[in-house]
Amino acid sequence: MQTITKYIIALLLSLYISNVTAQETNETLAKSKKEEQIILLKDKIRAHEKDALKVEVENINDRVIKKEITYEKGEDLKQEAAKKRALNIENRIALFENKLAFHERNNLPTPFDEDGNLKRKEFDLTFKNLNDVSNFTGFTVIDSVKTQVKYDLRTTNELMFAGGYNNAIVDGGSLKSSPYKINQSGFMEIGWNWKTRLGLSGNSPRIKYGLALQVNRYQLEDNKIFVQNGNTTTLETFSEDLKLSELRITNLVVPVYFEFGKMRKIEKPDRVRYINDGKFKFGLGGYAGLRTGTMLKLKYKQEGDNVKEKIKRNYNTNPFIYGVGAYVGVGDYSLYMKYDLSETFKNDALKQNNISLGVRMDFD
């Protein structure tokens, strides 16, 4: 019995020693793995900053080639960029080490698992926002090349709005032949444009293109209304005393304009931008598109009642719209004119071409 007891005790001691040895081995391997992970992270920080420096140097070289800056200025900028990236490497590695020490000292969740592998992505490389360390909670991977600000945007976009007077040239004559009230007929146009600089250097000329919604309103004189009879549309006198007789035509068009004039250049170490702030400009071009709606709006009194009618018909208006336009101004504001080369009505005795004059605003 004593012999059996000795064997059992010896077996238990052997198992205990094996377990302790295995744990120590695992801990040693995990520690080694952790150290490897830390070294790899520091290497990634250095690689990312070097990639970012490479992008900056390429941008500076492009500026020298385009003669935007001198060769000497370019060399100075490269030296400044190299110093900045070297300090970034030093600071980011120190921040990582301090953050890791803080977590270990305060028994906070470690970024490494039991095998020494990194398990929390937010510890990987650097701050989510390097410009805001006050709300720092961890680290995250940042691809330095992809997050670089693009030095020069050749194409930008902007909101466009225009409005003013609207009328028509009838039978190739003048506005005097128009059946519409000059001071009460108007237009509105709103759209979104892209603007691309065409020159290799400088900022003029530019091409502007996009999508716009045009609304042209014609207020009729002399108690007249439009009447559609099959494929013909005529002007006829209304039976009641009209307070309002207005034809409204809506078009969806693609405008294309060539714009000339210097823009103000805003230059920073990592980017250059061009804006129209306070600069003279003028544009020439045109537009083409489709009619999307036609409506006749009437207001009159009948048997003592105020009557409002909205009649939606095509009134044989042309489904295809195209024309020319021009604008001239300073900054965001311009005097704007457009003229439809396509006739408003098709196959009708009344031949007219829309003409508009107003103010245009390009908010870039």
XYZ file of C-alpha atoms in Angstrom:
364
model
C 0.000 0.000 0.000
C 2.846 2.364 0.891
C 4.475 1.564 -2.440
C 1.300 2.488 -4.372
C 1.007 5.743 -2.438
C 4.604 6.663 -3.339
C 3.899 6.054 -7.047
C 0.786 8.230 -6.950
C 2.642 11.093 -5.236
C 5.503 10.810 -7.738
C 3.020 10.914 -10.654
C 1.251 13.981 -9.285
C 4.566 15.787 -8.771
C 5.592 14.908 -12.299
C 2.339 16.253 -13.730
C 2.650 19.443 -11.673
C 6.226 20.058 -12.782
C 5.261 19.413 -16.435
C 2.353 21.835 -16.174
C 4.526 24.546 -14.602
C 7.194 24.021 -17.237
C 4.577 24.228 -20.030
C 3.126 27.424 -18.602
C 6.555 29.003 -18.345
C 7.295 27.948 -21.915
C 3.977 29.398 -23.156
C 4.557 32.621 -21.263
C 8.050 32.885 -22.759
C 6.685 32.283 -26.266
C 3.854 34.784 -25.731
C 6.305 37.400 -24.470
C 8.541 36.777 -27.464
C 5.530 37.023 -29.813
C 4.422 40.260 -28.139
C 7.874 41.778 -28.588
C 7.834 40.793 -32.259
C 4.415 42.430 -32.684
C 5.655 45.659 -31.080
C 8.708 45.721 -33.368
C 6.474 45.149 -36.424
C 4.156 47.975 -35.378
C 7.064 50.379 -34.997
C 8.354 49.322 -38.424
C 4.893 49.996 -39.918
C 4.852 53.463 -38.369
C 8.215 54.228 -39.976
C 7.075 52.808 -43.329
C 3.856 54.838 -43.317
C 5.661 58.085 -42.582
C 8.224 57.336 -45.306
C 5.414 56.683 -47.793
C 3.800 59.974 -46.806
C 7.132 61.772 -47.253
C 7.472 60.228 -50.707
C 4.051 61.624 -51.725
C 4.960 65.080 -50.426
C 8.262 65.066 -52.312
C 6.481 64.036 -55.537
C 4.002 66.910 -55.109
C 6.865 69.359 -54.575
C 8.655 68.049 -57.681
C 5.460 68.513 -59.728
C 5.240 72.123 -58.564
C 8.855 72.711 -59.578
C 8.256 71.160 -63.018
C 5.155 73.359 -63.506
C 7.281 76.365 -62.454
C 4.897 77.201 -59.649
C 7.897 77.389 -57.291
C 11.657 77.656 -57.819
C 14.080 74.756 -57.488
C 15.573 76.318 -54.341
C 12.126 76.726 -52.774
C 11.376 73.102 -53.604
C 14.530 71.891 -51.848
C 13.638 73.920 -48.751
C 10.147 72.397 -48.705
C 11.615 68.892 -49.014
C 13.889 69.537 -46.009
C 10.913 70.771 -43.978
C 8.851 67.721 -44.981
C 11.676 65.330 -44.025
C 12.046 66.964 -40.592
C 8.306 66.789 -40.012
C 8.104 63.096 -40.922
C 11.106 62.241 -38.713
C 9.419 63.940 -35.758
C 6.163 62.148 -36.586
C 7.930 58.775 -36.368
C 9.506 59.670 -33.037
C 6.239 61.010 -31.568
C 4.019 58.198 -32.797
C 6.331 55.470 -31.458
C 6.524 57.273 -28.095
C 2.744 57.603 -27.998
C 2.312 53.907 -28.712
C 4.783 52.899 -26.009
C 3.195 55.243 -23.465
C -0.291 53.991 -24.277
C 0.824 50.359 -23.900
C 2.543 51.083 -20.577
C -0.538 52.921 -19.320
C -2.773 49.913 -20.044
C -0.393 47.433 -18.428
C 0.167 49.585 -15.322
C -3.558 50.116 -14.725
C -4.615 46.536 -15.555
C -6.702 47.727 -18.505
C -7.582 45.332 -21.350
C -4.356 44.460 -23.122
C -4.145 44.707 -26.917
C -2.394 41.301 -26.986
C -3.997 37.876 -26.531
C -2.588 34.973 -24.512
C -0.375 33.933 -27.441
C 1.119 37.404 -27.783
C -0.837 38.326 -30.933
C -2.285 41.811 -31.350
C -6.061 41.637 -30.916
C -7.212 45.300 -30.770
C -7.058 47.125 -34.075
C -7.332 50.520 -32.421
C -3.818 49.997 -31.004
C -2.258 49.283 -34.385
C -0.524 52.456 -35.441
C -1.643 55.951 -34.606
C -4.390 58.255 -33.402
C -7.749 58.313 -35.145
C -7.241 62.052 -35.361
C -3.642 63.191 -34.966
C -4.844 66.785 -34.591
C -7.001 66.000 -31.544
C -5.209 64.194 -28.721
C -7.556 65.546 -26.033
C -10.156 62.882 -26.794
C -7.652 60.116 -27.480
C -8.952 56.601 -26.810
C -6.648 54.408 -28.855
C -4.860 53.762 -32.082
C -6.072 52.810 -35.544
C -4.517 51.842 -38.852
C -4.066 54.718 -41.271
C -2.838 54.322 -44.824
C -0.649 57.411 -45.142
C -0.680 57.432 -48.929
C -4.464 57.124 -49.351
C -5.256 59.789 -46.736
C -2.976 62.417 -48.236
C -4.803 65.597 -49.248
C -4.777 65.916 -53.017
C -2.437 68.778 -53.815
C -4.273 70.239 -56.800
C -7.941 69.607 -57.656
C -8.290 70.161 -61.387
C -12.045 69.463 -61.233
C -14.362 70.976 -58.616
C -18.149 71.282 -58.331
C -20.597 74.025 -57.419
C -24.248 74.958 -57.002
C -25.714 77.317 -59.607
C -28.854 79.436 -59.289
C -30.248 82.003 -61.724
C -33.414 84.047 -62.063
C -34.802 87.109 -63.812
C -36.984 88.254 -66.693
C -38.286 85.904 -69.379
C -39.959 86.538 -72.725
C -39.935 85.475 -76.368
C -38.816 86.630 -79.798
C -41.836 86.034 -82.034
C -41.560 85.282 -85.775
C -37.916 86.358 -85.788
C -38.935 89.898 -84.860
C -38.455 91.686 -81.559
C -39.903 91.739 -78.068
C -42.497 94.249 -79.277
C -44.248 91.408 -81.114
C -44.411 89.309 -77.963
C -47.873 88.544 -76.488
C -46.341 88.344 -72.997
C -45.995 90.933 -70.254
C -42.335 91.898 -70.094
C -42.257 92.932 -66.443
C -44.279 89.957 -65.138
C -42.800 87.038 -67.080
C -39.810 85.379 -65.470
C -37.501 82.404 -65.326
C -35.701 80.342 -62.689
C -32.812 77.936 -63.141
C -31.071 75.755 -60.579
C -28.381 73.186 -61.194
C -25.179 71.477 -60.170
C -22.032 72.051 -62.213
C -18.571 70.554 -62.428
C -15.722 72.868 -63.364
C -12.492 71.578 -64.920
C -9.404 73.680 -65.573
C -8.155 73.049 -69.109
C -4.753 74.758 -68.999
C -1.645 72.837 -67.952
C -0.623 75.840 -65.870
C -2.745 78.686 -64.569
C -6.493 78.503 -64.121
C -8.037 79.761 -67.376
C -9.885 78.659 -69.453
C -12.264 76.298 -67.664
C -15.111 74.113 -68.874
C -18.304 73.965 -66.814
C -20.855 71.206 -67.298
C -23.637 69.638 -65.285
C -27.393 69.275 -64.945
C -29.951 72.062 -64.522
C -33.701 72.548 -64.153
C -35.167 75.523 -66.076
C -38.613 76.985 -65.429
C -39.801 79.581 -67.991
C -42.976 81.553 -67.228
C -44.942 83.581 -69.798
C -47.743 85.850 -68.581
C -50.168 86.629 -71.396
C -51.607 90.058 -72.186
C -55.019 91.192 -73.512
C -57.096 88.509 -71.759
C -55.586 85.780 -73.994
C -55.089 82.084 -73.286
C -53.518 79.184 -75.151
C -55.956 76.655 -76.629
C -54.797 73.264 -77.908
C -56.778 71.723 -80.750
C -55.127 68.471 -81.743
C -51.719 69.255 -83.254
C -52.214 73.012 -83.269
C -52.096 75.576 -80.479
C -53.578 79.034 -80.874
C -54.012 82.222 -78.843
C -57.662 83.002 -78.143
C -59.587 85.558 -76.084
C -60.999 84.143 -72.851
C -64.707 84.462 -72.101
C -64.154 85.830 -68.557
C -62.111 88.724 -67.234
C -58.708 87.170 -66.474
C -56.637 88.184 -63.478
C -53.849 85.816 -64.506
C -53.030 83.829 -67.614
C -49.618 82.181 -67.386
C -47.929 79.440 -69.368
C -45.195 77.588 -67.461
C -42.675 75.330 -69.229
C -40.152 73.200 -67.320
C -36.989 71.822 -68.944
C -34.227 69.509 -67.764
C -31.008 70.422 -69.576
C -27.281 69.715 -69.688
C -25.391 73.034 -69.797
C -21.823 73.316 -71.135
C -19.920 76.611 -70.828
C -16.353 77.739 -71.370
C -15.351 80.183 -68.651
C -12.519 82.714 -68.896
C -10.842 84.974 -66.358
C -8.289 84.597 -63.603
C -9.209 82.947 -60.307
C -7.657 83.700 -56.942
C -5.011 81.157 -56.021
C -4.847 79.911 -52.419
C -1.536 78.160 -51.801
C -0.669 76.086 -48.736
C 2.259 73.743 -48.054
C 0.200 70.644 -48.874
C -2.334 71.931 -51.382
C -3.335 74.655 -53.826
C -6.900 75.753 -54.545
C -8.532 78.278 -56.908
C -11.620 80.351 -56.113
C -13.556 83.098 -57.928
C -13.553 85.444 -54.947
C -13.630 89.014 -56.304
C -12.275 88.111 -59.766
C -13.717 89.076 -63.165
C -15.041 86.241 -65.329
C -17.172 85.576 -68.389
C -18.583 82.439 -69.934
C -19.883 81.340 -73.329
C -21.702 78.124 -74.130
C -25.050 76.465 -74.452
C -27.425 73.785 -73.247
C -29.580 70.947 -74.525
C -32.235 68.778 -72.942
C -35.860 67.744 -72.673
C -39.127 69.435 -71.778
C -40.451 67.816 -68.589
C -43.708 69.694 -68.097
C -46.123 72.316 -69.480
C -48.948 73.966 -67.549
C -51.427 76.790 -68.149
C -52.434 78.644 -64.990
C -55.617 80.771 -64.989
C -57.239 83.040 -62.391
C -60.582 84.729 -63.022
C -63.950 85.540 -61.499
C -67.070 83.666 -62.588
C -70.535 84.291 -61.171
C -69.024 85.989 -58.148
C -66.581 83.151 -57.365
C -62.803 83.324 -57.600
C -61.667 80.508 -59.896
C -58.168 79.061 -60.203
C -57.320 76.550 -62.907
C -54.156 74.598 -63.602
C -54.318 72.834 -66.943
C -51.515 70.365 -67.625
C -51.202 69.633 -71.346
C -48.260 69.688 -73.714
C -49.794 72.540 -75.807
C -47.623 71.223 -78.658
C -44.505 72.585 -77.004
C -41.235 71.282 -78.370
C -40.023 68.193 -76.444
C -36.377 68.906 -77.312
C -34.711 72.063 -76.046
C -31.378 73.569 -77.064
C -29.926 77.025 -76.975
C -26.972 79.314 -76.262
C -26.043 81.365 -73.239
C -23.485 83.784 -71.830
C -22.649 85.416 -68.518
C -20.249 88.070 -67.257
C -19.561 89.048 -63.670
C -17.312 89.256 -60.639
C -16.905 86.544 -58.020
C -20.021 84.448 -57.516
C -22.415 86.880 -59.252
C -22.945 87.418 -62.978
C -25.300 89.012 -65.474
C -26.776 86.069 -67.355
C -28.591 85.667 -70.694
C -29.869 82.564 -72.468
C -31.662 82.121 -75.783
C -33.479 79.011 -77.077
C -32.470 78.155 -80.639
C -35.274 75.608 -80.618
C -38.771 77.031 -81.087
C -41.118 76.900 -78.096
C -43.999 75.421 -80.123
C -43.794 72.918 -82.961
C -45.922 72.982 -86.116
C -47.770 76.155 -85.114
C -48.417 79.497 -86.723
C -47.021 81.170 -83.582
C -43.259 80.814 -83.970
C -41.336 81.969 -80.936
C -37.960 81.492 -79.300
C -37.498 81.923 -75.569
C -35.115 84.599 -74.283
C -34.105 85.208 -70.652
C -32.089 87.889 -68.873
C -31.228 87.876 -65.212
C -28.693 87.275 -62.453
C -26.657 84.103 -62.084
C -24.946 82.870 -58.891
C -22.235 80.190 -58.898
C -21.458 79.086 -55.342
C -18.042 77.431 -55.528
